[in-house]
Amino acid sequence: MSSLTSAVEILRRGRLVAFPTETVYGLGADARSADAVQKIFAAKGRPPTNPLIVHVSGVAMAKLYASEWPDTARRLAQKFWPGPLTLVLPRFRTIAPEVSAGLDTVGLRMPNHPLALKLIQKFNGPIAAPSANRSNHISPTTAQHVRDELGNTVDLILDGGPCVVGIESTVLDLTLSCPTILRPGGISRERIEKVVGAVEVRDMLTEASTPASAPGQHGVHYAPRTVAYRFAFGRRDVVETRANCGFVTLAAERDIKRRGSSIALPASPASYAQHLYGALRELDAMGLAAIYVEMPPDLPEWAAVRDRLTRATRALSPSPPGRT
Ligand code: TXA
Ligand code: MG
């Protein structure tokens, strides 16, 4: 039996399959089955108040599971699907309420990965899938990362190679009076605005206390286990004398440069994003005292990366008196 056929069988039995998408690996289950979906929350150690994204094979399937399909959804899906854009819409009742943490909406996305699309088509149903990592930890961008995170709690891992986008999809809520970005990601605000006009951006980092509408967005998230700090762009002088520590900085070139426990990531937002989680994992495995991350500049094209880094790290507190 091919691994794809086994994967479909496993999903039909209400069990879990990890699969690649262009953003990160997902931990999938039948989105119509409350039992199956509950296994995702258990495997991840994820609070049931944090809704899951439902993966569909295209607009036709999306329309089956959203009870409304506004013109904004039509235009955005036409432009950005398949791709890293999740649309939050009113939920049709056949999607298990557990998927949406009890909300009456559902996040839908058509992933841009051949294996993911084949899986959804062959299964012929919606697949609920959060990132295939333990809750709050770094999202996986290779099949090996999924094994390291979840081991035997997942029935099958489909290996589609490393993810090319590397950070999660943009989550856009279309149920509010103005389209609102709930999570920045692979598709930028500027690109969305070209299609539907002005959008709002919810500042999840400061609205951390709201429950279901800002799920899972508080505290340290997307984080290594090693304590990690961020410092301002161009201020390597603040940290460079620290011993037994890891460093993530911006390279001047296009290539990744590794030297000991220092990793310089390419200074282009897309290729930085592609390698970010892998770099954090690499440093996390080295048993370091701390990891220091140089924040990329505060520019629109870096918004999604800066969002993840802000969640994965703490702000470096000012130097103690007597030091600079
Ligand atoms: O790129 C991605 O989106 C990846 C891949 C696997 O597709 N998935 C992913 O899922 O990142 P997850 O569960 O780690 O993140 C889902 C986030 C939630 O934390 C929540 O912020 C938002 O999507 N979300 C999902 N459904 C929602 C809803 N109905 N209302 C508001 N936010 C929702
Ligand atoms: Mg996640």
GROMACS .gro file of C-alpha atoms and ligand atoms in nm:
model
  358
    1MET     CA    1   0.000   0.000   0.000
    2SER     CA    2   0.138   0.347  -0.080
    3SER     CA    3   0.191   0.581   0.214
    4LEU     CA    4  -0.079   0.806   0.072
    5THR     CA    5  -0.331   0.522   0.071
    6SER     CA    6  -0.235   0.430   0.430
    7ALA     CA    7  -0.270   0.794   0.530
    8VAL     CA    8  -0.624   0.807   0.393
    9GLU     CA    9  -0.711   0.481   0.575
   10ILE     CA   10  -0.575   0.621   0.902
   11LEU     CA   11  -0.776   0.942   0.864
   12ARG     CA   12  -1.091   0.738   0.789
   13ARG     CA   13  -1.036   0.544   1.111
   14GLY     CA   14  -1.035   0.874   1.302
   15ARG     CA   15  -0.662   0.877   1.370
   16LEU     CA   16  -0.375   1.120   1.311
   17VAL     CA   17  -0.151   1.179   1.008
   18ALA     CA   18   0.126   1.439   0.994
   19PHE     CA   19   0.173   1.588   0.647
   20PRO     CA   20   0.381   1.856   0.478
   21THR     CA   21   0.244   2.191   0.365
   22GLU     CA   22   0.435   2.481   0.210
   23THR     CA   23   0.438   2.661   0.547
   24VAL     CA   24   0.504   2.401   0.821
   25TYR     CA   25   0.409   2.036   0.879
   26GLY     CA   26   0.051   1.984   1.000
   27LEU     CA   27  -0.095   1.725   1.237
   28GLY     CA   28  -0.412   1.618   1.060
   29ALA     CA   29  -0.742   1.455   1.150
   30ASP     CA   30  -1.091   1.438   1.000
   31ALA     CA   31  -1.240   1.782   1.073
   32ARG     CA   32  -1.592   1.634   1.086
   33SER     CA   33  -1.513   1.398   1.373
   34ALA     CA   34  -1.504   1.534   1.728
   35ASP     CA   35  -1.323   1.219   1.847
   36ALA     CA   36  -1.052   1.248   1.583
   37VAL     CA   37  -1.004   1.618   1.648
   38GLN     CA   38  -0.972   1.561   2.021
   39LYS     CA   39  -0.672   1.336   1.951
   40ILE     CA   40  -0.495   1.636   1.797
   41PHE     CA   41  -0.542   1.844   2.114
   42ALA     CA   42  -0.420   1.550   2.326
   43ALA     CA   43  -0.111   1.480   2.110
   44LYS     CA   44  -0.007   1.845   2.112
   45GLY     CA   45  -0.096   1.921   2.471
   46ARG     CA   46  -0.295   2.208   2.322
   47PRO     CA   47  -0.564   2.391   2.520
   48PRO     CA   48  -0.911   2.323   2.376
   49THR     CA   49  -0.971   2.700   2.356
   50ASN     CA   50  -0.729   2.734   2.062
   51PRO     CA   51  -0.904   2.664   1.727
   52LEU     CA   52  -0.752   2.458   1.445
   53ILE     CA   53  -0.715   2.541   1.076
   54VAL     CA   54  -0.911   2.323   0.833
   55HIS     CA   55  -0.736   2.227   0.510
   56VAL     CA   56  -0.938   2.195   0.192
   57SER     CA   57  -0.857   2.092  -0.166
   58GLY     CA   58  -1.000   2.407  -0.323
   59VAL     CA   59  -1.280   2.661  -0.332
   60ALA     CA   60  -1.549   2.399  -0.401
   61MET     CA   61  -1.465   2.213  -0.079
   62ALA     CA   62  -1.426   2.538   0.116
   63LYS     CA   63  -1.781   2.635   0.024
   64LEU     CA   64  -1.910   2.310   0.173
   65TYR     CA   65  -1.770   2.397   0.516
   66ALA     CA   66  -1.819   2.774   0.534
   67SER     CA   67  -2.183   2.869   0.569
   68GLU     CA   68  -2.114   3.194   0.379
   69TRP     CA   69  -1.872   3.267   0.098
   70PRO     CA   70  -1.852   3.646   0.063
   71ASP     CA   71  -1.706   3.820  -0.238
   72THR     CA   72  -1.392   3.903  -0.038
   73ALA     CA   73  -1.334   3.528   0.012
   74ARG     CA   74  -1.390   3.464  -0.357
   75ARG     CA   75  -1.136   3.726  -0.462
   76LEU     CA   76  -0.876   3.632  -0.202
   77ALA     CA   77  -0.899   3.259  -0.275
   78GLN     CA   78  -0.871   3.328  -0.646
   79LYS     CA   79  -0.555   3.529  -0.590
   80PHE     CA   80  -0.379   3.343  -0.307
   81TRP     CA   81  -0.500   2.980  -0.307
   82PRO     CA   82  -0.333   2.742  -0.301
   83GLY     CA   83  -0.112   2.931  -0.057
   84PRO     CA   84  -0.037   3.054   0.294
   85LEU     CA   85  -0.361   3.241   0.360
   86THR     CA   86  -0.623   3.112   0.606
   87LEU     CA   87  -0.971   3.266   0.576
   88VAL     CA   88  -1.190   3.276   0.888
   89LEU     CA   89  -1.558   3.244   0.786
   90PRO     CA   90  -1.887   3.136   0.943
   91ARG     CA   91  -1.865   2.760   1.018
   92PHE     CA   92  -2.100   2.510   0.859
   93ARG     CA   93  -2.232   2.262   1.115
   94THR     CA   94  -2.064   1.951   0.965
   95ILE     CA   95  -1.728   2.080   1.092
   96ALA     CA   96  -1.691   1.950   1.448
   97PRO     CA   97  -1.736   2.243   1.693
   98GLU     CA   98  -1.418   2.126   1.874
   99VAL     CA   99  -1.218   2.231   1.565
  100SER     CA  100  -1.317   2.590   1.625
  101ALA     CA  101  -1.294   2.578   2.004
  102GLY     CA  102  -1.667   2.638   2.016
  103LEU     CA  103  -1.658   2.952   1.797
  104ASP     CA  104  -1.917   2.974   1.519
  105THR     CA  105  -1.639   3.042   1.265
  106VAL     CA  106  -1.385   2.822   1.091
  107GLY     CA  107  -1.038   2.894   0.952
  108LEU     CA  108  -1.004   2.745   0.601
  109ARG     CA  109  -0.700   2.714   0.381
  110MET     CA  110  -0.590   2.539   0.064
  111PRO     CA  111  -0.223   2.447   0.112
  112ASN     CA  112   0.024   2.484  -0.174
  113HIS     CA  113   0.190   2.146  -0.148
  114PRO     CA  114   0.133   1.856  -0.391
  115LEU     CA  115   0.134   1.587  -0.119
  116ALA     CA  116  -0.106   1.779   0.106
  117LEU     CA  117  -0.343   1.839  -0.186
  118LYS     CA  118  -0.331   1.474  -0.294
  119LEU     CA  119  -0.406   1.369   0.063
  120ILE     CA  120  -0.710   1.596   0.093
  121GLN     CA  121  -0.839   1.496  -0.252
  122LYS     CA  122  -0.799   1.123  -0.187
  123PHE     CA  123  -0.954   1.155   0.159
  124ASN     CA  124  -1.223   1.364  -0.005
  125GLY     CA  125  -1.290   1.558   0.312
  126PRO     CA  126  -1.168   1.849   0.525
  127ILE     CA  127  -0.854   1.791   0.734
  128ALA     CA  128  -0.813   1.985   1.058
  129ALA     CA  129  -0.444   2.043   1.116
  130PRO     CA  130  -0.249   2.267   1.346
  131SER     CA  131   0.129   2.271   1.322
  132ALA     CA  132   0.267   1.927   1.417
  133ASN     CA  133   0.457   2.033   1.728
  134ARG     CA  134   0.397   2.022   2.101
  135SER     CA  135   0.190   2.323   2.204
  136ASN     CA  136   0.392   2.650   2.219
  137HIS     CA  137   0.708   2.485   2.086
  138ILE     CA  138   0.880   2.556   1.751
  139SER     CA  139   0.674   2.450   1.446
  140PRO     CA  140   0.825   2.164   1.239
  141THR     CA  141   0.955   2.230   0.888
  142THR     CA  142   1.083   1.877   0.816
  143ALA     CA  143   0.946   1.525   0.877
  144GLN     CA  144   1.232   1.463   1.122
  145HIS     CA  145   1.122   1.766   1.327
  146VAL     CA  146   0.776   1.606   1.354
  147ARG     CA  147   0.931   1.279   1.475
  148ASP     CA  148   1.135   1.470   1.731
  149GLU     CA  149   0.825   1.655   1.852
  150LEU     CA  150   0.556   1.390   1.853
  151GLY     CA  151   0.724   1.048   1.821
  152ASN     CA  152   0.472   0.768   1.840
  153THR     CA  153   0.167   0.979   1.919
  154VAL     CA  154   0.119   1.026   1.543
  155ASP     CA  155   0.016   0.720   1.339
  156LEU     CA  156   0.195   0.819   1.018
  157ILE     CA  157   0.421   1.099   0.898
  158LEU     CA  158   0.417   1.178   0.526
  159ASP     CA  159   0.759   1.309   0.425
  160GLY     CA  160   0.745   1.584   0.163
  161GLY     CA  161   1.088   1.733   0.226
  162PRO     CA  162   1.160   2.070   0.389
  163CYS     CA  163   0.885   2.335   0.384
  164VAL     CA  164   0.959   2.625   0.150
  165VAL     CA  165   0.771   2.908   0.326
  166GLY     CA  166   0.887   2.803   0.672
  167ILE     CA  167   0.647   3.005   0.889
  168GLU     CA  168   0.271   2.966   0.930
  169SER     CA  169  -0.004   3.107   0.712
  170THR     CA  170  -0.157   3.451   0.749
  171VAL     CA  171  -0.490   3.420   0.934
  172LEU     CA  172  -0.747   3.670   0.803
  173ASP     CA  173  -1.088   3.708   0.970
  174LEU     CA  174  -1.360   3.787   0.714
  175THR     CA  175  -1.648   3.778   0.964
  176LEU     CA  176  -1.583   4.128   1.103
  177SER     CA  177  -1.693   4.459   0.949
  178CYS     CA  178  -1.338   4.507   0.820
  179PRO     CA  179  -1.113   4.212   0.717
  180THR     CA  180  -0.872   4.166   1.008
  181ILE     CA  181  -0.535   3.992   1.020
  182LEU     CA  182  -0.530   3.775   1.333
  183ARG     CA  183  -0.184   3.635   1.262
  184PRO     CA  184   0.070   3.774   1.013
  185GLY     CA  185   0.225   3.509   0.790
  186GLY     CA  186   0.319   3.401   0.441
  187ILE     CA  187   0.094   3.656   0.265
  188SER     CA  188   0.161   4.017   0.365
  189ARG     CA  189  -0.094   4.281   0.463
  190GLU     CA  190   0.008   4.485   0.159
  191ARG     CA  191  -0.069   4.202  -0.082
  192ILE     CA  192  -0.409   4.141   0.079
  193GLU     CA  193  -0.494   4.512   0.065
  194LYS     CA  194  -0.431   4.516  -0.310
  195VAL     CA  195  -0.717   4.268  -0.345
  196VAL     CA  196  -0.976   4.379  -0.086
  197GLY     CA  197  -0.876   4.730   0.020
  198ALA     CA  198  -0.793   4.833   0.376
  199VAL     CA  199  -0.750   4.558   0.634
  200GLU     CA  200  -0.698   4.586   1.007
  201VAL     CA  201  -0.427   4.409   1.201
  202ARG     CA  202  -0.518   4.283   1.544
  203ASP     CA  203  -0.230   4.338   1.781
  204MET     CA  204  -0.227   3.996   1.946
  205LEU     CA  205   0.082   4.073   2.145
  206THR     CA  206  -0.094   4.340   2.347
  207GLU     CA  207  -0.446   4.192   2.341
  208ALA     CA  208  -0.318   3.876   2.499
  209SER     CA  209  -0.590   3.837   2.757
  210THR     CA  210  -0.891   3.799   2.524
  211PRO     CA  211  -0.993   3.432   2.519
  212ALA     CA  212  -1.121   3.255   2.208
  213SER     CA  213  -1.078   3.529   1.949
  214ALA     CA  214  -0.708   3.555   2.027
  215PRO     CA  215  -0.638   3.189   2.092
  216GLY     CA  216  -0.294   3.060   2.169
  217GLN     CA  217  -0.144   3.393   2.094
  218HIS     CA  218  -0.028   3.481   2.441
  219GLY     CA  219   0.293   3.420   2.627
  220VAL     CA  220   0.593   3.247   2.481
  221HIS     CA  221   0.499   3.062   2.163
  222TYR     CA  222   0.691   2.915   1.868
  223ALA     CA  223   0.970   2.894   2.125
  224PRO     CA  224   1.283   2.687   2.183
  225ARG     CA  225   1.328   2.525   2.525
  226THR     CA  226   1.652   2.714   2.579
  227VAL     CA  227   1.582   3.063   2.713
  228ALA     CA  228   1.588   3.300   2.416
  229TYR     CA  229   1.629   3.679   2.405
  230ARG     CA  230   1.593   3.928   2.125
  231PHE     CA  231   1.803   4.235   2.071
  232ALA     CA  232   1.770   4.529   1.833
  233PHE     CA  233   1.887   4.515   1.473
  234GLY     CA  234   2.252   4.611   1.439
  235ARG     CA  235   2.329   4.585   1.813
  236ARG     CA  236   2.547   4.274   1.822
  237ASP     CA  237   2.779   4.468   2.052
  238VAL     CA  238   2.523   4.417   2.331
  239VAL     CA  239   2.560   4.039   2.332
  240GLU     CA  240   2.874   3.932   2.156
  241THR     CA  241   3.086   3.868   2.464
  242ARG     CA  242   2.844   3.618   2.620
  243ALA     CA  243   2.989   3.269   2.663
  244ASN     CA  244   2.816   2.935   2.594
  245CYS     CA  245   2.535   3.110   2.409
  246GLY     CA  246   2.379   3.079   2.067
  247PHE     CA  247   2.329   3.366   1.825
  248VAL     CA  248   2.093   3.418   1.533
  249THR     CA  249   2.187   3.720   1.327
  250LEU     CA  250   2.123   3.860   0.981
  251ALA     CA  251   2.380   3.769   0.720
  252ALA     CA  252   2.506   4.015   0.464
  253GLU     CA  253   2.483   3.742   0.197
  254ARG     CA  254   2.215   3.515   0.060
  255ASP     CA  255   2.360   3.201   0.219
  256ILE     CA  256   2.322   3.074   0.571
  257LYS     CA  257   2.648   3.100   0.760
  258ARG     CA  258   2.723   2.879   1.062
  259ARG     CA  259   3.014   2.932   1.297
  260GLY     CA  260   3.007   2.738   1.622
  261SER     CA  261   2.681   2.829   1.788
  262SER     CA  262   2.624   3.134   1.565
  263ILE     CA  263   2.386   3.116   1.272
  264ALA     CA  264   2.356   3.404   1.028
  265LEU     CA  265   2.030   3.381   0.832
  266PRO     CA  266   1.984   3.536   0.487
  267ALA     CA  267   1.876   3.901   0.500
  268SER     CA  268   1.578   3.844   0.271
  269PRO     CA  269   1.245   3.797   0.454
  270ALA     CA  270   1.137   3.491   0.251
  271SER     CA  271   1.456   3.295   0.286
  272TYR     CA  272   1.502   3.403   0.649
  273ALA     CA  273   1.153   3.266   0.722
  274GLN     CA  274   1.230   2.941   0.542
  275HIS     CA  275   1.527   2.868   0.769
  276LEU     CA  276   1.424   3.030   1.097
  277TYR     CA  277   1.262   2.738   1.281
  278GLY     CA  278   1.533   2.494   1.172
  279ALA     CA  279   1.799   2.732   1.303
  280LEU     CA  280   1.625   2.770   1.639
  281ARG     CA  281   1.593   2.391   1.669
  282GLU     CA  282   1.961   2.344   1.585
  283LEU     CA  283   2.067   2.585   1.859
  284ASP     CA  284   1.810   2.442   2.101
  285ALA     CA  285   1.976   2.099   2.070
  286MET     CA  286   2.320   2.234   2.170
  287GLY     CA  287   2.259   2.266   2.543
  288LEU     CA  288   2.341   2.637   2.547
  289ALA     CA  289   2.286   2.875   2.838
  290ALA     CA  290   2.080   3.112   2.620
  291ILE     CA  291   2.003   3.204   2.261
  292TYR     CA  292   2.022   3.566   2.141
  293VAL     CA  293   1.835   3.671   1.831
  294GLU     CA  294   1.894   3.990   1.636
  295MET     CA  295   1.556   4.135   1.534
  296PRO     CA  296   1.527   4.219   1.164
  297PRO     CA  297   1.444   4.584   1.087
  298ASP     CA  298   1.095   4.712   1.170
  299LEU     CA  299   0.972   4.716   0.808
  300PRO     CA  300   0.647   4.577   0.659
  301GLU     CA  301   0.821   4.293   0.473
  302TRP     CA  302   0.956   4.161   0.803
  303ALA     CA  303   0.622   4.172   0.991
  304ALA     CA  304   0.556   3.796   1.002
  305VAL     CA  305   0.912   3.705   1.100
  306ARG     CA  306   0.919   3.976   1.368
  307ASP     CA  307   0.587   3.848   1.504
  308ARG     CA  308   0.725   3.493   1.546
  309LEU     CA  309   1.052   3.615   1.695
  310THR     CA  310   0.868   3.839   1.940
  311ARG     CA  311   0.666   3.539   2.058
  312ALA     CA  312   0.965   3.303   2.069
  313THR     CA  313   1.192   3.532   2.273
  314ARG     CA  314   1.197   3.772   2.565
  315ALA     CA  315   1.316   4.128   2.535
  316LEU     CA  316   1.674   4.156   2.654
  317SER     CA  317   1.660   4.354   2.975
  318PRO     CA  318   1.880   4.663   2.991
  319SER     CA  319   2.240   4.596   3.091
  320PRO     CA  320   2.306   4.595   3.466
  321PRO     CA  321   2.462   4.915   3.609
  322GLY     CA  322   2.827   4.956   3.528
  323ARG     CA  323   2.806   4.765   3.200
  324THR     CA  324   2.728   4.893   2.856
  325TXA     O1  325   0.044   2.749   0.804
  325TXA     C1  326  -0.042   2.711   0.883
  325TXA     O2  327  -0.145   2.777   0.905
  325TXA     C2  328  -0.021   2.577   0.953
  325TXA     C3  329  -0.026   2.466   0.850
  325TXA     C4  330  -0.021   2.328   0.910
  325TXA     O3  331  -0.138   2.482   0.768
  325TXA     N1  332  -0.117   2.557   1.056
  325TXA     C5  333  -0.113   2.626   1.174
  325TXA     O4  334  -0.211   2.589   1.263
  325TXA     O5  335  -0.033   2.711   1.199
  325TXA     P1  336  -0.208   2.631   1.418
  325TXA     O6  337  -0.316   2.550   1.480
  325TXA     O7  338  -0.073   2.609   1.474
  325TXA     O8  339  -0.254   2.777   1.419
  325TXA     C6  340  -0.391   2.805   1.404
  325TXA     C7  341  -0.420   2.946   1.444
  325TXA     C8  342  -0.479   2.955   1.583
  325TXA     O9  343  -0.382   2.976   1.681
  325TXA     C9  344  -0.571   3.073   1.569
  325TXA    O10  345  -0.497   3.188   1.598
  325TXA    C10  346  -0.610   3.076   1.423
  325TXA    O11  347  -0.521   2.994   1.355
  325TXA     N2  348  -0.748   3.028   1.401
  325TXA    C11  349  -0.789   2.909   1.351
  325TXA     N3  350  -0.923   2.905   1.343
  325TXA    C12  351  -0.969   3.023   1.387
  325TXA    C13  352  -1.099   3.080   1.405
  325TXA     N4  353  -1.209   3.014   1.374
  325TXA     N5  354  -1.107   3.204   1.454
  325TXA    C14  355  -0.994   3.272   1.486
  325TXA     N6  356  -0.869   3.224   1.471
  325TXA    C15  357  -0.855   3.102   1.423
  326MG      MG  358   0.113   2.624   1.581
   0.00000   0.00000   0.00000
